[in-house]
JSON list of N, CA and C in Angstrom, two decimals:
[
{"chain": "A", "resi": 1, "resn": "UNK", "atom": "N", "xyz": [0.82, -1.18, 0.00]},
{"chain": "A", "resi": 1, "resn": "UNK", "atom": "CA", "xyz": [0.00, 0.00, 0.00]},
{"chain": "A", "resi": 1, "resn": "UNK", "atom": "C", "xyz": [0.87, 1.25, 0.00]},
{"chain": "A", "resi": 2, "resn": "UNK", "atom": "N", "xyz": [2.11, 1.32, 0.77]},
{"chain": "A", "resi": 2, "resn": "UNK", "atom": "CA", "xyz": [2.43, 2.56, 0.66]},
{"chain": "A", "resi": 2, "resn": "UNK", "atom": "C", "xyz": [3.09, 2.60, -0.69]},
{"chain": "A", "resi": 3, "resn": "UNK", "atom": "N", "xyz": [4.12, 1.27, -1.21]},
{"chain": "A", "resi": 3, "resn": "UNK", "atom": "CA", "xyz": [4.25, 2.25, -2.38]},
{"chain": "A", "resi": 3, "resn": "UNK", "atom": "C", "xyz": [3.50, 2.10, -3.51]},
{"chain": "A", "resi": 4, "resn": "UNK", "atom": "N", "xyz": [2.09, 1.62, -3.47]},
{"chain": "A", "resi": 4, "resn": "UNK", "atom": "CA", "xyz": [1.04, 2.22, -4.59]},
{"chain": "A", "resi": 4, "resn": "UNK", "atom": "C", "xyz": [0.21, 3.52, -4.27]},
{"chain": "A", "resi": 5, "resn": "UNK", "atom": "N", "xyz": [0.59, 4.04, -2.99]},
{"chain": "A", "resi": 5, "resn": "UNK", "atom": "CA", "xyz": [0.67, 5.23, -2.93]},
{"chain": "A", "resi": 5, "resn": "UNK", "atom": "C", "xyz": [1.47, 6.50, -3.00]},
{"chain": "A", "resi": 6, "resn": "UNK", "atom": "N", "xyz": [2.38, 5.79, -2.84]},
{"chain": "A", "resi": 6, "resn": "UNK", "atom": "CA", "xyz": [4.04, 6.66, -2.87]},
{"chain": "A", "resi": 6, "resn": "UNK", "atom": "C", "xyz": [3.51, 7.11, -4.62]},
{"chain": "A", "resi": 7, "resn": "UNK", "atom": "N", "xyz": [4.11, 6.02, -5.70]},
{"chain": "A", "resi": 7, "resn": "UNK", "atom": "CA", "xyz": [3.93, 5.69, -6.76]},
{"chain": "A", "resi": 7, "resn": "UNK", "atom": "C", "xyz": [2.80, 6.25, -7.67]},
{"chain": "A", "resi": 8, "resn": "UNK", "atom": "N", "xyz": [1.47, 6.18, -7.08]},
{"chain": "A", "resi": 8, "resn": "UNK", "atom": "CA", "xyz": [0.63, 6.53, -8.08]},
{"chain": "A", "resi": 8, "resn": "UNK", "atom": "C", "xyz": [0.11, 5.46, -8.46]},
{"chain": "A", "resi": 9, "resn": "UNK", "atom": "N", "xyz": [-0.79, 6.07, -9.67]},
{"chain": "A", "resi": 9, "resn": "UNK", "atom": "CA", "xyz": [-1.43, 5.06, -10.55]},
{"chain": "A", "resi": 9, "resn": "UNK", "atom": "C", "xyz": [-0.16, 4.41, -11.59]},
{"chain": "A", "resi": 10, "resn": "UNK", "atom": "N", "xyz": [0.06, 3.15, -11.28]},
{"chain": "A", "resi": 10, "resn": "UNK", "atom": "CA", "xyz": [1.31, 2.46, -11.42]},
{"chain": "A", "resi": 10, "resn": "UNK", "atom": "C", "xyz": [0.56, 0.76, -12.69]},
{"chain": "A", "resi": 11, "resn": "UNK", "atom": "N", "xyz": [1.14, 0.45, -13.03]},
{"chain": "A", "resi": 11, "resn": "UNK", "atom": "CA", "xyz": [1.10, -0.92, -13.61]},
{"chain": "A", "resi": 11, "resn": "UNK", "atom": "C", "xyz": [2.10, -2.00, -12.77]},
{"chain": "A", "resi": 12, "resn": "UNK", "atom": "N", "xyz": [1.53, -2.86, -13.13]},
{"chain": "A", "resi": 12, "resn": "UNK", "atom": "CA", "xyz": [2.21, -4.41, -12.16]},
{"chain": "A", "resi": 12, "resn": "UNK", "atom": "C", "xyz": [3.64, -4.45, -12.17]},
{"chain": "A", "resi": 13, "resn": "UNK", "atom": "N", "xyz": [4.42, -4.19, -12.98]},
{"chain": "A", "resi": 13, "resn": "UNK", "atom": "CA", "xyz": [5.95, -4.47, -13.21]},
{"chain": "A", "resi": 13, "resn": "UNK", "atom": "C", "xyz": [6.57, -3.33, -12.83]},
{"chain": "A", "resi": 14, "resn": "UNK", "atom": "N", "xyz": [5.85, -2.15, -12.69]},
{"chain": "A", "resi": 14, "resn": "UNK", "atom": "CA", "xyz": [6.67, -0.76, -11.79]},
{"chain": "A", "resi": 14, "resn": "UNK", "atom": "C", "xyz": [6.57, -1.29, -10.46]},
{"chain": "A", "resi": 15, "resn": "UNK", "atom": "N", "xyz": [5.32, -1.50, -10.31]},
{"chain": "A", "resi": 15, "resn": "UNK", "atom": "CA", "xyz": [5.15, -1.69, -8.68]},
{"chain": "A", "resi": 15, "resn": "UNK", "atom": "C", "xyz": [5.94, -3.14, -8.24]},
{"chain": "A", "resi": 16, "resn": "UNK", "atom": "N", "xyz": [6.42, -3.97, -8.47]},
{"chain": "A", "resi": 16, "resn": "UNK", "atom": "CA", "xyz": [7.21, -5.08, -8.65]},
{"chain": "A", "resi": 16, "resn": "UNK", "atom": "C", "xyz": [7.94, -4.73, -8.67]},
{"chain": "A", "resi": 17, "resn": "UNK", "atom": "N", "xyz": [8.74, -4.08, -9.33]},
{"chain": "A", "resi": 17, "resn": "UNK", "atom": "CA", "xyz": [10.50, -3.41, -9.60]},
{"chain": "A", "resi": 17, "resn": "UNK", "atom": "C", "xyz": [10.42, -3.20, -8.54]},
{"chain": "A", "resi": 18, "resn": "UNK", "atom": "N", "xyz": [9.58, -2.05, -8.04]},
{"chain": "A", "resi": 18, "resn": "UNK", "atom": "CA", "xyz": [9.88, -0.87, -6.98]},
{"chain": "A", "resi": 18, "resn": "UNK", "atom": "C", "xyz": [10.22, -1.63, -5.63]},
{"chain": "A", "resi": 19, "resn": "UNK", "atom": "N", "xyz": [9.00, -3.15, -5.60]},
{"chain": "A", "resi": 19, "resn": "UNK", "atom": "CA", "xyz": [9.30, -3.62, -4.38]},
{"chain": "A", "resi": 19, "resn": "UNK", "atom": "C", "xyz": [10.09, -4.88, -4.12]},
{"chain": "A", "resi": 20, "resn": "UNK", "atom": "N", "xyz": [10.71, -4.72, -5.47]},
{"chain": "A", "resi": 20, "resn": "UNK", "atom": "CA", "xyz": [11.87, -5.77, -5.98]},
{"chain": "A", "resi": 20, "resn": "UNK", "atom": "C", "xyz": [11.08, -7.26, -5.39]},
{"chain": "A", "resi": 21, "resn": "UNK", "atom": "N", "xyz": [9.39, -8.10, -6.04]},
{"chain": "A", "resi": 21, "resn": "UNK", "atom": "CA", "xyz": [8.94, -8.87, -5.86]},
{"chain": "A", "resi": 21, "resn": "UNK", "atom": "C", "xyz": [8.82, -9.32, -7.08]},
{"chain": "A", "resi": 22, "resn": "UNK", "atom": "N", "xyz": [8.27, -10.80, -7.43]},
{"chain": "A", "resi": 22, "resn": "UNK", "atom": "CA", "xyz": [7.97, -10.96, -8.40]},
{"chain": "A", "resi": 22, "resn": "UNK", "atom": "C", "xyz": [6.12, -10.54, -9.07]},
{"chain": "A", "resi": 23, "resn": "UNK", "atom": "N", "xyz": [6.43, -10.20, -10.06]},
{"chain": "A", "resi": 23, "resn": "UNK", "atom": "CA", "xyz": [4.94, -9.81, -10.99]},
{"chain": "A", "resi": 23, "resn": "UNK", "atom": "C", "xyz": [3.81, -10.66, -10.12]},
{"chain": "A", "resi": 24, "resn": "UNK", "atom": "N", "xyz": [4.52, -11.95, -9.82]},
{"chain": "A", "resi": 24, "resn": "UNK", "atom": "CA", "xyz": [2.79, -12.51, -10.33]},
{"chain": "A", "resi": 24, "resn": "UNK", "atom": "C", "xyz": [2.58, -12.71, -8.76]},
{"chain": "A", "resi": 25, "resn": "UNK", "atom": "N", "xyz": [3.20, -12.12, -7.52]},
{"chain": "A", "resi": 25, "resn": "UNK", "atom": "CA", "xyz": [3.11, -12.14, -6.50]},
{"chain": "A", "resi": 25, "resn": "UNK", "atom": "C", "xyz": [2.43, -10.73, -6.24]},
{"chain": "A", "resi": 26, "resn": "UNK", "atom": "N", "xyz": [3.06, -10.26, -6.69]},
{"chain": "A", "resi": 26, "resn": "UNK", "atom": "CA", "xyz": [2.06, -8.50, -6.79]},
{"chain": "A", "resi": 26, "resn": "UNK", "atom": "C", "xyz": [1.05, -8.18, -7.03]},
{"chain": "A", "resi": 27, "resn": "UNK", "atom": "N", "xyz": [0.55, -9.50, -8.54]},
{"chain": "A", "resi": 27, "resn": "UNK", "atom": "CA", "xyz": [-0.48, -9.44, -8.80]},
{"chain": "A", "resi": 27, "resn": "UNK", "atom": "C", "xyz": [-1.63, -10.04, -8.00]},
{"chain": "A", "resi": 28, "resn": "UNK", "atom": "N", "xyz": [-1.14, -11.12, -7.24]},
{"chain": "A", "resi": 28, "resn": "UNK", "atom": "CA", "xyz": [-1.87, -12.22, -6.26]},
{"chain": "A", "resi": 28, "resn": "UNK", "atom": "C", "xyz": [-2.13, -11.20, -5.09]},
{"chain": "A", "resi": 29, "resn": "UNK", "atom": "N", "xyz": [-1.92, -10.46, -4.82]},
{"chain": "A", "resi": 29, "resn": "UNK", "atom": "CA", "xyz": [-2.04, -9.42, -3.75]},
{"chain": "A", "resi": 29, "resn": "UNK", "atom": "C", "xyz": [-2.92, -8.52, -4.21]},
{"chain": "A", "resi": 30, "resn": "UNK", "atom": "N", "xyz": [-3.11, -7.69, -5.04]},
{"chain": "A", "resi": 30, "resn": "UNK", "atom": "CA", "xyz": [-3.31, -6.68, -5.82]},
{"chain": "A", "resi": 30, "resn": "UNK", "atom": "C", "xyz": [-4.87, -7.16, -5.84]},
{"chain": "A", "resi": 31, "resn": "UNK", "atom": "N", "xyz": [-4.83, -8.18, -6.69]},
{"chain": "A", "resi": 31, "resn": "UNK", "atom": "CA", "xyz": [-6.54, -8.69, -7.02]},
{"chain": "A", "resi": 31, "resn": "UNK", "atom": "C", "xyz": [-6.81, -9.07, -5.68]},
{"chain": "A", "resi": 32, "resn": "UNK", "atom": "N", "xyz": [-6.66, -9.54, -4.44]},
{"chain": "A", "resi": 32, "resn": "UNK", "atom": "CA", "xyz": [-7.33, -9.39, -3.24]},
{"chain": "A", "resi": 32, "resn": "UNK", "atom": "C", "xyz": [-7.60, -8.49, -2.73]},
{"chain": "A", "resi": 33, "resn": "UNK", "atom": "N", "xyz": [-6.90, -7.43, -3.07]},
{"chain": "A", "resi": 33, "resn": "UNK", "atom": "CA", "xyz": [-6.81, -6.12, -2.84]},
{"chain": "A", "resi": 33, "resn": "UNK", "atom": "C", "xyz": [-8.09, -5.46, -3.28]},
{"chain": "A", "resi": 34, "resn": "UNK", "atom": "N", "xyz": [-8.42, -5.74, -4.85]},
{"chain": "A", "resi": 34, "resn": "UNK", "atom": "CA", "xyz": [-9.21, -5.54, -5.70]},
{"chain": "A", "resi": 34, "resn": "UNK", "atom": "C", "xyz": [-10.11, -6.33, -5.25]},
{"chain": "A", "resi": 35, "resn": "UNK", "atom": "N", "xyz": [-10.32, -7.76, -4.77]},
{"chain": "A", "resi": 35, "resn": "UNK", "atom": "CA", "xyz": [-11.59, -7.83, -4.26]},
{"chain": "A", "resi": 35, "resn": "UNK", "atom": "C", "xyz": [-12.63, -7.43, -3.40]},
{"chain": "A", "resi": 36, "resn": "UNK", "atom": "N", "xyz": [-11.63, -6.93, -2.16]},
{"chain": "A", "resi": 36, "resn": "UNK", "atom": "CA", "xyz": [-11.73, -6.03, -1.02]},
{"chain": "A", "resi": 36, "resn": "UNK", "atom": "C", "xyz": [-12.49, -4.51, -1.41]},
{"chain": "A", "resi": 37, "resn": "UNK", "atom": "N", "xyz": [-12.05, -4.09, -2.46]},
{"chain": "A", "resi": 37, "resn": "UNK", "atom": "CA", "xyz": [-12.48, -2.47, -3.05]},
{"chain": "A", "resi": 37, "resn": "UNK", "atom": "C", "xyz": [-11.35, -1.59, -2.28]},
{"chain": "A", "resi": 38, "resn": "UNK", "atom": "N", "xyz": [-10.02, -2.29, -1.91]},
{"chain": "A", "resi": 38, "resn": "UNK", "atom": "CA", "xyz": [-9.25, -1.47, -1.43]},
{"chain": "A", "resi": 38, "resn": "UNK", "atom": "C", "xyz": [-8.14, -0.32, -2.68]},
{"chain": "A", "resi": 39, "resn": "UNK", "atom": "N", "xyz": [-8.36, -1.24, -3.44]},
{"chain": "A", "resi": 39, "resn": "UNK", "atom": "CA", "xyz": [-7.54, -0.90, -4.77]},
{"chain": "A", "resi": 39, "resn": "UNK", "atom": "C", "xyz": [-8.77, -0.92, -6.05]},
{"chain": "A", "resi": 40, "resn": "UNK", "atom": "N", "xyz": [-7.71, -0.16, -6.65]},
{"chain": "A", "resi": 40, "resn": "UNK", "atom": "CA", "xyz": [-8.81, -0.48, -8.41]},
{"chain": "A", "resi": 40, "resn": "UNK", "atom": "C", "xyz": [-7.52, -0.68, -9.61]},
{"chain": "A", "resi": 41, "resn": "UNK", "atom": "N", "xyz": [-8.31, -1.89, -9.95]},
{"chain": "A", "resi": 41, "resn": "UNK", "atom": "CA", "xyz": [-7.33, -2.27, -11.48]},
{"chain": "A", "resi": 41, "resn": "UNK", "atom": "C", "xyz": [-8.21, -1.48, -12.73]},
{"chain": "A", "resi": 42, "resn": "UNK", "atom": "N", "xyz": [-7.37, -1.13, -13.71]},
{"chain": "A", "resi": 42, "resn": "UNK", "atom": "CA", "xyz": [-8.28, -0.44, -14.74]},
{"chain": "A", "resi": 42, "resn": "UNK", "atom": "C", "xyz": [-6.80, -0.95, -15.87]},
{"chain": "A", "resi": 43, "resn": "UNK", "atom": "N", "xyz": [-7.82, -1.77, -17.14]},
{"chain": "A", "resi": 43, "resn": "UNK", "atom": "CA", "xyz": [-7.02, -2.45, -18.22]},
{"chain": "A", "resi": 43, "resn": "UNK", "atom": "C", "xyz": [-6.82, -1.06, -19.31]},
{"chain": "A", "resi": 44, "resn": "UNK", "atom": "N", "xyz": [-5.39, -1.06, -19.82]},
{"chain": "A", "resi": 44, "resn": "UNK", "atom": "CA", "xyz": [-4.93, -0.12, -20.67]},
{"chain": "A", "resi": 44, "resn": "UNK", "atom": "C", "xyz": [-4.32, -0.98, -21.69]},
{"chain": "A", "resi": 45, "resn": "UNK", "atom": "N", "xyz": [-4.84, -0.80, -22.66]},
{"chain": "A", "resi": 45, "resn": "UNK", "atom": "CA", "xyz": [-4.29, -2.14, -23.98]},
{"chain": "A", "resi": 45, "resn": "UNK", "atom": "C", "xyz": [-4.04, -3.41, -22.75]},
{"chain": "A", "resi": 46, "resn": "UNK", "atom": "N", "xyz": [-2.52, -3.82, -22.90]},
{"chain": "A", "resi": 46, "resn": "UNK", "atom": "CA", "xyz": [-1.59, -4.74, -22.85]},
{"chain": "A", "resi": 46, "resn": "UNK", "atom": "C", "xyz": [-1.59, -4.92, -20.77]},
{"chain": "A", "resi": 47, "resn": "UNK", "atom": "N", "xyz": [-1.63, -3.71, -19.99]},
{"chain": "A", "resi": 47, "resn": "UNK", "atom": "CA", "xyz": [-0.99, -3.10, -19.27]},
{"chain": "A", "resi": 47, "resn": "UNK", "atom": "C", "xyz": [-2.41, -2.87, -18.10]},
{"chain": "A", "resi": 48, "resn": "UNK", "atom": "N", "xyz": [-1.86, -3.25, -16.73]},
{"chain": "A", "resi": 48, "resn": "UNK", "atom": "CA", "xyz": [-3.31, -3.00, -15.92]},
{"chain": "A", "resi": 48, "resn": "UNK", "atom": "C", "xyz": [-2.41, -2.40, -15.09]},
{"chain": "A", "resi": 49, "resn": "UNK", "atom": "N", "xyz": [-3.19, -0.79, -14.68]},
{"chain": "A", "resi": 49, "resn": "UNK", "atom": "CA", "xyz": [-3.33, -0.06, -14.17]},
{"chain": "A", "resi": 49, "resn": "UNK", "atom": "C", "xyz": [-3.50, 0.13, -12.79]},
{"chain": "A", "resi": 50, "resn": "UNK", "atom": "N", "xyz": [-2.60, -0.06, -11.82]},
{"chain": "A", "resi": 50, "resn": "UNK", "atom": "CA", "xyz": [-3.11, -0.62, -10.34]},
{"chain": "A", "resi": 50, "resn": "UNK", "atom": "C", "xyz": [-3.43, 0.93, -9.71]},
{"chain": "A", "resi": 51, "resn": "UNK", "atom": "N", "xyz": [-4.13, 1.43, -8.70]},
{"chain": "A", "resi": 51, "resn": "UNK", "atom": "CA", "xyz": [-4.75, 1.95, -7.88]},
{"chain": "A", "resi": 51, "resn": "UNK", "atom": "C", "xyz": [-5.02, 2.32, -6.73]},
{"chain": "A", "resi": 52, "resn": "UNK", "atom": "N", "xyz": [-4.92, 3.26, -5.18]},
{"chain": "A", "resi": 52, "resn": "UNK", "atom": "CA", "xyz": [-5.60, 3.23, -4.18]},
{"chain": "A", "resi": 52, "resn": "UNK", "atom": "C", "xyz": [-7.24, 3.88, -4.38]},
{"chain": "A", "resi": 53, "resn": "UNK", "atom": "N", "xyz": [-8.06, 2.72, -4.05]},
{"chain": "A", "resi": 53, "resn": "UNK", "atom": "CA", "xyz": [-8.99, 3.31, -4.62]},
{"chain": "A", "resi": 53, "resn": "UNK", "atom": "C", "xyz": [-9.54, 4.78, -3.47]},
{"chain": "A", "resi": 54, "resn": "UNK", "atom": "N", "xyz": [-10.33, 5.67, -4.38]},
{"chain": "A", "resi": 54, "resn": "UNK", "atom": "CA", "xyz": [-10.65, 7.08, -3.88]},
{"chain": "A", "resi": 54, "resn": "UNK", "atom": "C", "xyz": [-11.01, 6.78, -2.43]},
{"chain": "A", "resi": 55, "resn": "UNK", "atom": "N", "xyz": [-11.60, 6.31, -1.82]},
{"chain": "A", "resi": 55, "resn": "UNK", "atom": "CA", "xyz": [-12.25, 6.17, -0.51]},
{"chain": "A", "resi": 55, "resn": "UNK", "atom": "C", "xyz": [-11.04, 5.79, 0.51]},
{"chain": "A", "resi": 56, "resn": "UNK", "atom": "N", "xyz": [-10.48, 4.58, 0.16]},
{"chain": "A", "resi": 56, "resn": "UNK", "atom": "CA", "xyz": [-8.96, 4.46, 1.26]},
{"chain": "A", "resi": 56, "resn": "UNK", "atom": "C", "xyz": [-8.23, 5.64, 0.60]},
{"chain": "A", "resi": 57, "resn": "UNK", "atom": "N", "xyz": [-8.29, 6.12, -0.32]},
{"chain": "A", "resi": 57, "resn": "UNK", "atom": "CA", "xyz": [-6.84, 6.74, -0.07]},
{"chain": "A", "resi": 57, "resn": "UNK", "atom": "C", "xyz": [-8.03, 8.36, 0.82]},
{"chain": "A", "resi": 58, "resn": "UNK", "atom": "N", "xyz": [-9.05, 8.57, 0.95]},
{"chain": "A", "resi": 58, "resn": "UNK", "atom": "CA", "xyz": [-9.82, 9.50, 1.80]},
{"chain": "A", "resi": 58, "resn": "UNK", "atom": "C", "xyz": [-9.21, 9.09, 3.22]},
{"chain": "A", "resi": 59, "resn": "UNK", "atom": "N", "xyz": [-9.40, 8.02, 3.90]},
{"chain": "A", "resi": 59, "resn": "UNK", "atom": "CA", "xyz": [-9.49, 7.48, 5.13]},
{"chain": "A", "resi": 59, "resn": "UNK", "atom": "C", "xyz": [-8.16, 7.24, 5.31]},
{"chain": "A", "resi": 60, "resn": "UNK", "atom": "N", "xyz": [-7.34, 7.00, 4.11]},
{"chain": "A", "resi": 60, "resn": "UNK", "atom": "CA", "xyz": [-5.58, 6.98, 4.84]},
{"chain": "A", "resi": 60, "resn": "UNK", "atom": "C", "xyz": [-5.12, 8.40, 4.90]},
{"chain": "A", "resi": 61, "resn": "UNK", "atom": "N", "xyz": [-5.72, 9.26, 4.31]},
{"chain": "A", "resi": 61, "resn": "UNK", "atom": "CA", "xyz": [-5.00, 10.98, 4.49]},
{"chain": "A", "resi": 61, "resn": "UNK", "atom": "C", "xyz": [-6.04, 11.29, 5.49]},
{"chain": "A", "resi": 62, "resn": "UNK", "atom": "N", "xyz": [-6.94, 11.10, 5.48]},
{"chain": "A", "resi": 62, "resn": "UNK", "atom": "CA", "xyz": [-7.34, 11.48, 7.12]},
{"chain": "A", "resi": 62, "resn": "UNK", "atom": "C", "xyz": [-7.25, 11.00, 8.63]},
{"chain": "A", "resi": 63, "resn": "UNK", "atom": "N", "xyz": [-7.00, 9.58, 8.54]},
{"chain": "A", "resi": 63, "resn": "UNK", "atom": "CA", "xyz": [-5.97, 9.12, 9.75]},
{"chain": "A", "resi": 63, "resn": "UNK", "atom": "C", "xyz": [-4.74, 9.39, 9.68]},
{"chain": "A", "resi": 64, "resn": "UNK", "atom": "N", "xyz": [-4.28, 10.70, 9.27]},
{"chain": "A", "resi": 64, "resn": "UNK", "atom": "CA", "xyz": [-3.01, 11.34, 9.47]},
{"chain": "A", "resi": 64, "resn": "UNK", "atom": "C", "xyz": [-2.79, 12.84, 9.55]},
{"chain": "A", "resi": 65, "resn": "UNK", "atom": "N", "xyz": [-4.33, 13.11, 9.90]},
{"chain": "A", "resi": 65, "resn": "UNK", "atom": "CA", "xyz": [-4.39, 14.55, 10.90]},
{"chain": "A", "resi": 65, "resn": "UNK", "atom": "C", "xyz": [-3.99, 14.71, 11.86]},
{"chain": "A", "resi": 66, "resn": "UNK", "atom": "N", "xyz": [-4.05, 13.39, 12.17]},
{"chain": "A", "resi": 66, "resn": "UNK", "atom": "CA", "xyz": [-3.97, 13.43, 14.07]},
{"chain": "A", "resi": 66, "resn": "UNK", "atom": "C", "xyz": [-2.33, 13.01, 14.69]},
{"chain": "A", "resi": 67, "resn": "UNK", "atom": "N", "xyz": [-1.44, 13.41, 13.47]},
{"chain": "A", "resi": 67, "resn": "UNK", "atom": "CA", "xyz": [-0.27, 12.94, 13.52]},
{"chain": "A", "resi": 67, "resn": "UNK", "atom": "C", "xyz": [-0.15, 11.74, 13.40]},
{"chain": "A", "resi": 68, "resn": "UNK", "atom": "N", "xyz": [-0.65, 10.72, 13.49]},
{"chain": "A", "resi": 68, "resn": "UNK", "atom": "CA", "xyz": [-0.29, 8.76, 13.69]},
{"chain": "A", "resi": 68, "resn": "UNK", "atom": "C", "xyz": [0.86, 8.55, 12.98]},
{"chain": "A", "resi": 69, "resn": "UNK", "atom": "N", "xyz": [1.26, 7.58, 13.12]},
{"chain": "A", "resi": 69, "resn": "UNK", "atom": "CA", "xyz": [2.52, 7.47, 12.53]},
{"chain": "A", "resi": 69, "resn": "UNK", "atom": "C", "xyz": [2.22, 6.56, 11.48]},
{"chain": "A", "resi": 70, "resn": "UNK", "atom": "N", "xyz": [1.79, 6.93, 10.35]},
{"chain": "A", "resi": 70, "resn": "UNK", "atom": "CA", "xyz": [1.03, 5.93, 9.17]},
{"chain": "A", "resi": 70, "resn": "UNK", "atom": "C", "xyz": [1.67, 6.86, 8.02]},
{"chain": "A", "resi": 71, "resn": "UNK", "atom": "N", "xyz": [1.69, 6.08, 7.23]},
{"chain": "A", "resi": 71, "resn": "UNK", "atom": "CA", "xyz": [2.24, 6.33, 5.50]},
{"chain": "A", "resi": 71, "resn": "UNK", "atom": "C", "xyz": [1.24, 7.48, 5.09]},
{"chain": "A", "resi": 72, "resn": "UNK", "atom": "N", "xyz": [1.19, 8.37, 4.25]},
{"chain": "A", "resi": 72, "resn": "UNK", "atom": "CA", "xyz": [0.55, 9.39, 4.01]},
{"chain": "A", "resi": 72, "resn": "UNK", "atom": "C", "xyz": [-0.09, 8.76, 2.16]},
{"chain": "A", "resi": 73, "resn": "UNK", "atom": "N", "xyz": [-1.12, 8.78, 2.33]},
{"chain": "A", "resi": 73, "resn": "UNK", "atom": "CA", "xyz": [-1.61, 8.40, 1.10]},
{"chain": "A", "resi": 73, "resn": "UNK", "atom": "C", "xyz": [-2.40, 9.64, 0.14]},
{"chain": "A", "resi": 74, "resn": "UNK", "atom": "N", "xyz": [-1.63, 10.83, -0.08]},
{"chain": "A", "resi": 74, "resn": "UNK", "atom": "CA", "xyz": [-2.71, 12.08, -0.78]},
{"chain": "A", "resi": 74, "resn": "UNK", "atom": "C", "xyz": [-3.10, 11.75, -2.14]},
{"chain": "A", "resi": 75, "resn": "UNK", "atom": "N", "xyz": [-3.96, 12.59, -2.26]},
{"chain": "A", "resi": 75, "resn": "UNK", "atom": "CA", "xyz": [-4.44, 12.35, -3.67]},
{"chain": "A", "resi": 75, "resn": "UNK", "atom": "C", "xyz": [-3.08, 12.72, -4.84]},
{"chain": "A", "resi": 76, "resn": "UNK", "atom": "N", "xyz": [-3.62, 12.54, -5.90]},
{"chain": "A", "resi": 76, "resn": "UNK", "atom": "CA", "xyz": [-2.31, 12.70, -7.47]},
{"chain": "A", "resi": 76, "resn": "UNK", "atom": "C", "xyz": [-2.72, 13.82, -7.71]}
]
């Protein structure tokens, strides 16, 4: 989560590089993720588009008003 928030709207093999994992472990995460409605995948040709979806990334920048010591997830 933090770095598909760090990152942005990212595809599977950035976000893999970044967390030096393999693809299809990212992806096995990602779609649970996506089942949850924590994330959103969105298909671009070849290339899927990974996501914090709008609502967590609402509720992760606002449990960090209060100082907490949590990853900062703002909007792009």
């Amino acid at each position: 989560m933090e770095a598909l928030c760090r990152l942005g709207p990212t595809s599977v093999s950035n976000l893999a590089d970044d967390l030096d994992r393999d693809p299809s472990t990212v992806t096995h995460h990602l779609q649970r993720l996506n089942d949850d409605g924590i994330v959103h995948r969105e298909r671009d040709g070849r290339t899927v588009i990974n996501y914090v979806s709008p609502r967590v990334r609402a509720l992760l920048s606002d449990s960090n008003v209060d100082g907490a010591d949590q990853f900062v997830c703002e909007a792009d």
